[in-house]
Amino acid sequence: MPNPHRARGPLRALLLTVAPALLLLTAPAPGGADTVDGADTPAVAPQATYAEHFAGLLAAEPEGSAVVVDGAIGGPVPPEAMERGIHEAFAPLGVPYHVVVTPFLGAGSDAGMDEIMPAVHDRLGTDGVYAVLPASGGVTELRVYGADLSVDGGRNAVYDAELYDVPAHEVARVLVAGLTGAETPAEYAEAEAGAGEGFLAEFRDDTDPTRFNGPENLGFLVGTVAGALLCCAGWVTWRAGRRGHRFLPVAAVLAAASATGLLVATTYTYTVNAPVGGHEVPDPEELVRLEPPYVVSTGRVEHVAAALAEDPLYVDPIMPLSREGLEDAPGLLAGSPVPVFAAVVPLHHEDEAEGDPDILAAALASVAREDGVYIVVGSGNGVPELGAAARGLEIDAYELWSPLAYDESQTPAAALEAAVAAVSEMEFTPGDGYRPLFADDEVNLPGPRAERYWSGGFFGGLLLVGPFAAAAVVGACYLAVFLFRLSRGRVRGVPLNDRVLRRLAVEETDRVRALVEGEPGRIPAEFMPQAEAALMVMGRDPQGLDLLGAAVLSRRVLAAVADPGADTTPCAVDPLHPFAAEQVQSRLLGGRVPLCEECARLGDAARSERVLRLRTDGTVRSYRAKPEDPWIRHSFGAHLPRRLVDLLLEENRVH
């Protein structure tokens, strides 16, 4: 609840109680408000705005140094200590300051991102700094009136320092430094400087043995590296063996095994011997949940318990849900067979009960003065959430929890009515043995590091991910070599096997056959014998060079059909390249030879890498391996085409 966490003396306590009420009384009364016995005082006070409420609380503080720390804050820092720290941070400014610390404003709250400080300033009429801070980390709202201070500087200082999960009084120190342009406090300046580490910082955190998944992540990483090293060593051994090396394979295996053993031994020793800390130390708030009062800060529950000692119904001044029907709640509570006390309050995941109505109800029952059932109706996502606990009464915790856990009432009044009806049907016996369900939960701590190191992914990395990583590295090496040689024009083409050659030859000769059978007049007369020779070769189940010859001969015929005057001489480096553009002297190819435009620009060393190779009967060789073959000697019909055709006919008769 957003009320102060402690009394500060008779006068200030009176002001603290009366100020919000005075603000409510001066506000216009909502039409049709229910009254008690016809009086002017509503049975349930109308909803105050957030600005009205917090302006009233700030007005009760000393002028010029007003700090209100909500008793509902969570975290390990007591409200009193947080308030002192905020005063110490803001006092050196030398200007009035008005600071509210609450979980019930800002992102994730029912108030949303609506800013209230301009309205609070209008009500108080005092210039200075106006700020709303969450209990841990960041700034909810910041305004400056009548003072030469930088609002942007203050916000940026907090954001740049990445103050997450940092108590509000520590945030206030950085905020004040930013407002005045002073240097960020040393400990947060170091954190700000380290914020840019990015990946390295995350890597250290993820492999920290004291973190919940640290040993698992480290084991998986080491297993992956070890698997990759061993597989890469195996590849080096295989490559070296093919090249005839004797000692390199042994050296590679020994080096990989030694590096892997050293890596595993070092990281394992580091993992099991690192000092205990991090997630291995129980969270103080988790430990608090196991025993009364179940919350770290009891400011709100003590205030509500004191109010319930006077009246069995407590409605928080800024409870955000509808108050309609709550005027009938006192009679409803009085009709229960066991004493029932109800608190209708706002909830938030950063409050002392982590937004859980069951935790708040148990805390309330643990500090209350009267025996009975304590019901909490909380605001959760715009609808009521119910929690209950017992004091001085024996009942099974599940029996008390289960009827309330799934209530779907849409208003606090309806939810409270359903809760009282459920409680009225339960059987209670006197006693102090009630223990809430959540108090039986075990603190979630990680298991032994050694076990997690090995079982959390080491062998998966070693046997699965590591080999895949090695394959990727080897593939990247091959790709790098390929791209380098490609950039230098030194890429040796992939050998063509008979299957690929046959598909190519069939495609080309089918196009020639269509012309011979359908449009023979389009084929120049000097090329008709070559067209028929290509079809003849394909009719005798050719292989290797014959398949290549049929494909190239067909391409020459088709090129002549498209352009009867075109030069269809094949490139001597690769007859499947574009047709020759120049005659170039080449020692590699034995004199002056026709070359395509690209091959003509290269030297013989580069051309040797581009010479077409054929794979036949498991053997890879250059297509020019037999220079006396008719296909090579007559350049696939470009030289003495009639002689080539005669030789093919003669060979065909032999077959």
Coordinates of C-alpha atoms in Angstrom, one line a residue, residues 21 86 159 174 188 314 322 418 497 521 604 616 628 653:
A21 CA -8.5 12.8 3.6
I86 CA 17.5 9.4 -0.7
Y159 CA 20.2 4.8 -18.1
V174 CA 23.6 8.7 -9.9
Y188 CA 28.7 3.2 -11.2
Y314 CA -9.6 -2.0 4.7
S322 CA -14.1 -0.4 -8.8
A418 CA -17.4 -15.2 -3.1
N497 CA 31.3 -37.7 -65.6
G521 CA 16.3 -25.6 -94.6
D604 CA 49.3 -20.7 -69.2
T616 CA 35.5 -42.0 -67.2
E628 CA 45.3 -37.9 -82.0
R653 CA 30.7 -48.8 -89.4

